[in-house]
Amino acid sequence: MAVGGGGGPPPGPPPQRMVRRLAVEVVDARDLVPKDGLGTSSAYAVVDFDGQRKRTRTVPRDLNPQWHERIEFAVLDPANMHAETLDVSLYHDRRFNPSSGGGGGGGGKDHFLGRVRIYGSQFSRRGEEGIVYFPLEKRSLLSYIRGEVGLKIYYYDESAEQPPPEDRPPEPADNAPPPEVPPEAPKEWEEMPAPTEAAVEVQQPSAQPPIIIVEEAPVHPTMMPPMHGPYGPMTPQMHGPHGPMTPPVHGPHGPLTPPVHGPHGPMTPPPPEPQPEPEAGDPYPPEVRKTPMASSTERVRVARHPSGGLGPDYYASSPRVISGRFVSTGEAVEPVQSSSYDLVEPMRYLFVRVVRVRGIRACEGPYVKVQAGPHSLRSRPGRDVSGTGNPEWNQVFAISHAKPEPTLEISVWDGGAPSPADAFLGGVCFDLSDVPVRDQPDGPLAPQWYRLEGGEPGMVTGDIMVAVWIGTQADDAFLEAWNTDVPYAAYTRSKVYQSPKLWYLRASVIEAQDLRVPAPPPGLPFDVRVKIQLGFQSARTRRSVASSSGSAFAWSESEDLMFVASEPLDDSLIVLVEDRSMIKEPALLGHTTIPVISVERRLDERQIVASTWFNLEGGSSGIGMGPGNAGGPPGFYSGRLHLRLCLEGGYHVLDEAAHVCSDYRSTAKQLWKPPVGVLELGIIGACGLLPMKTKGGAKGSTDAYCVAKYGKKWVRTRTVSDSLNPRWNEQYTWQVYDPCTVLTVAVFDNWRMFAGDGDERQDYHIGKVRVRVSTLESNRAYTASYPLLVLLRSGLKKMGEVQLAVRFSSPAQLPDTWVTYMSPLLPRMHYLLPIGVAQQEALRGAAVRTVATWLARSEPPLGPEVVRYMLDADAHTWSVRRAKANWFRIMGVLAWAVGLARWLEGVRRWRNRSTTVLVHALYLVLVWYPEMVVPTASLYVFVIGVWYYRFRPRGPAGMDARLSQADTVDGDELDEEFDPVPAPDVLRVRYERLRTLASRVQRVMGDVAAQGERLQALVSWRDPRASRIFVGVCLAVAVAMYAMPPKMVAVASGFYYLRHPMFRDPMPPAAVNFFRRLPSLSDRML
């Protein structure tokens, strides 16, 4: 029999100790610098990792050497592998130099050919590796280096021999694992709120098809009624840890007057139970104490990259599900950071952790009530997990401590007592002046045993293990605590989400053979097409070219069909071969299913992907089959299809609009560069929010929460219930890989917290703010309030303001910033194998839907309407307002040219004589000394930049209503923007207005085309007289330019242009008149 309760199974064998190893396969190098004097090099590679150095063999006399050697290293500290660096250096072996010649020359060091540095965050797990070609870097400024080296880097874990475990006595029941959290029951609301008029106007019906969401059972405890006794407040007299406590305690039927004494006098603390010896480094052994609690400090080391960025790749991808095992794609865990929460206001909370009780009388469904002043909370029913009769909770309560209360009461009640008089099981009362304050980065406070007191003598026995401390919202227990600010519902808690890892799947259709295709109708060609489906995505090829026999079909050029696939890659490609030659519905010639997990992964365009033949099954054409088997059996051979499939890891899968993208990294982790800084966001609060719902028939309220998105990481604050001025004061951190990115923050009104079983409610958006990281100065905090603007059918409306604090911390110096800004914005695959605009938009829509489906499966879910609003899913839909806004943006960009033209016109009109004289002198100097043109222009631009430094923005700007043309938009334009399918009469009016706008654009396009055609008419001899004059003038100019000095010609031309108005003719110049008379092709248009 097991000692200490819990008849569980005997302990199994001890877990094996795992050892991590890093494998580096040096594949080849390309286009190296010759070093032996004969135009070749004898290269070898030296690999350094964590103090370990190994080298490859030497490939003699080859500028494109191939090694294909695998080198392994032991990873001594797997937890901090992300902070290590791998250096690969190439050298020329001088031993292979010729005995004579210019390149030989005696002994000495081997010549340096280049090096590569790879950070630990770029390492991939075995099975996900691929060949990556890294450009070779210089060792010094004067080095001449070229070429690239191909590496395959991955890590894996293997078991190591472990000494036999020592015999240890079984642990007592008090050290049993904490109980599981039971599912949260649906919240019963007294009255369902109704949306206000503004909320109804904000929430627009989604035009997207419905997404089926698989609901999983929530794992959060139920919100209980207020913390009072069954028949009144609980106030019996108690003796606390330091004597009698002043607040009286009322039992179920009235005050309990007898003092709390034991059979032989006042109660004393029970003797401590035997506990196992504390482990090394544990400062708090589990003892029974009646002294004030103390806090423990446990500092952790934060590993950083040599470049200054924070540790591991926490944002790489979401966990991947593998059958039979539960592992994560990235082994490293986000380092514990001692967040100071210095961007937000500290909010004091009283934390109470209730662990378990012991020694109480047998009861059913015991629960704990925590009361501090007006705040009262009730725990979920306790569970006897260890089997010893001692119920456990392991639950944390967070009570607002803005107005400190003098005492704290913790009591235990029997949930299944036959009478209310027997429900009280005892309690403890604390003087809050003795409660310790826990500051970050202190470790968790150790819970302690306290004697339960109060009630009738002999009726209360046992002890309770609790921990009480005062902290802030930065406490690690705050996220999972039951908070007094909001009702404890699953949809009100702050959470961090991760977008799925997205891939582009490229399918190239080459040819098909052995197809049984019926002859098409006379006069119609064969029309065989391939349709590929991946989940909700579908794409079809163009018409194929048939062979003479009609059984083989090929496509003129390989067609690339692109799809979006997300990890875990558990979907399958469904390939259908259709005959569309018939006038009726297309006939299925065959199909096949290809698991996505089996598709080869490619990291760049240099990796050759092999094509594969796939057998087709189950055609429906009926050719060659009996009359009763027209559809074909499941395994019936219907031909074969030649495909080339690959998962593209060199692209960045765009799920955001390109102009507001928050991440440009490629899918493949091996191609990532180290982070350049850290972005910190403090969501302080909001003020002046409009009521989004009504409670009680007339009272307006808003249950607001905030969502922020940057890169793959989404954060959601807790919901502050029934407040038009919520205060969140939550701080979050992101790693920044490119400063030219955008942070998006939006505020929503929570409606899912009111949804019942099977009821789906959408959250209403209140407003959105974007902050571009590149507009922030390094290591400076910006705190400001931004208006929340929403464009509704009734016009622009301000929904309130949100207060944010943003800081971008970057250790990068000017050379690093220069390299970052000179590098391409997107990965190289976007430039070498670009994706068309129309196809890119379709893929973006699929990516948005994939991310929305993924986040909807989280707990609590992030609704599809939230994801679409954050990702600007409708950013490219047609709108007259957006078209006008873009037109005025173009005019704003060209305003400097218009201003320069006006200034020149003022100079040549002599409106300011001194300015005109200075311009004459400057022009004369530049003509006489042309080498001063570029320096003078550069100096002028420098002076302009320094001048405008005084007017630089003092902080990040929010949404601009005037720039968006939202403050002057017409009602008809708003109706068109919000009602894409109107009534026929309204549609006709809109169509006529659109025709008017299009006619203006058409006229401008015609004018531009006419000017270009007039230029062509100068030498096309369409107008022989004009061409004869133009050719003669060109000959005269050529002779004059040969005879006259060019400086004199330039001075004369400039002075003639700047001549005084008294020498000017008000009519257009002769050259302009001549150009306008040239013919265009407008007279030939119908």
mmCIF file of N, CA and C in Angstrom, residues 1014-1022 1027 1030-1031:
data_model
loop_
_atom_site.group_PDB
_atom_site.id
_atom_site.type_symbol
_atom_site.label_atom_id
_atom_site.label_comp_id
_atom_site.label_asym_id
_atom_site.label_seq_id
_atom_site.Cartn_x
_atom_site.Cartn_y
_atom_site.Cartn_z
ATOM 1 N N ARG A 1014 2.840 63.440 -80.343
ATOM 2 C CA ARG A 1014 3.416 64.635 -80.994
ATOM 3 C C ARG A 1014 4.937 64.560 -80.996
ATOM 4 N N LEU A 1015 5.511 64.012 -79.929
ATOM 5 C CA LEU A 1015 6.969 63.835 -79.931
ATOM 6 C C LEU A 1015 7.387 62.876 -81.027
ATOM 7 N N GLN A 1016 6.646 61.796 -81.211
ATOM 8 C CA GLN A 1016 6.981 60.847 -82.266
ATOM 9 C C GLN A 1016 6.784 61.459 -83.653
ATOM 10 N N ALA A 1017 5.847 62.401 -83.772
ATOM 11 C CA ALA A 1017 5.567 63.005 -85.079
ATOM 12 C C ALA A 1017 6.667 63.935 -85.549
ATOM 13 N N LEU A 1018 7.617 64.299 -84.672
ATOM 14 C CA LEU A 1018 8.691 65.188 -85.093
ATOM 15 C C LEU A 1018 9.545 64.569 -86.187
ATOM 16 N N VAL A 1019 9.772 63.285 -86.119
ATOM 17 C CA VAL A 1019 10.641 62.631 -87.098
ATOM 18 C C VAL A 1019 9.919 61.542 -87.877
ATOM 19 N N SER A 1020 8.616 61.368 -87.650
ATOM 20 C CA SER A 1020 7.883 60.337 -88.383
ATOM 21 C C SER A 1020 7.363 60.818 -89.735
ATOM 22 N N TRP A 1021 7.476 62.108 -90.015
ATOM 23 C CA TRP A 1021 7.064 62.699 -91.286
ATOM 24 C C TRP A 1021 5.578 62.497 -91.562
ATOM 25 N N ARG A 1022 4.793 62.368 -90.504
ATOM 26 C CA ARG A 1022 3.346 62.380 -90.713
ATOM 27 C C ARG A 1022 2.901 63.770 -91.152
ATOM 28 N N SER A 1027 8.096 68.240 -89.957
ATOM 29 C CA SER A 1027 9.322 67.435 -89.876
ATOM 30 C C SER A 1027 10.456 68.113 -90.616
ATOM 31 N N PHE A 1030 11.732 70.892 -88.373
ATOM 32 C CA PHE A 1030 12.436 70.358 -87.203
ATOM 33 C C PHE A 1030 13.807 69.834 -87.577
ATOM 34 N N VAL A 1031 13.902 69.124 -88.686
ATOM 35 C CA VAL A 1031 15.193 68.585 -89.101
ATOM 36 C C VAL A 1031 16.148 69.714 -89.457
#
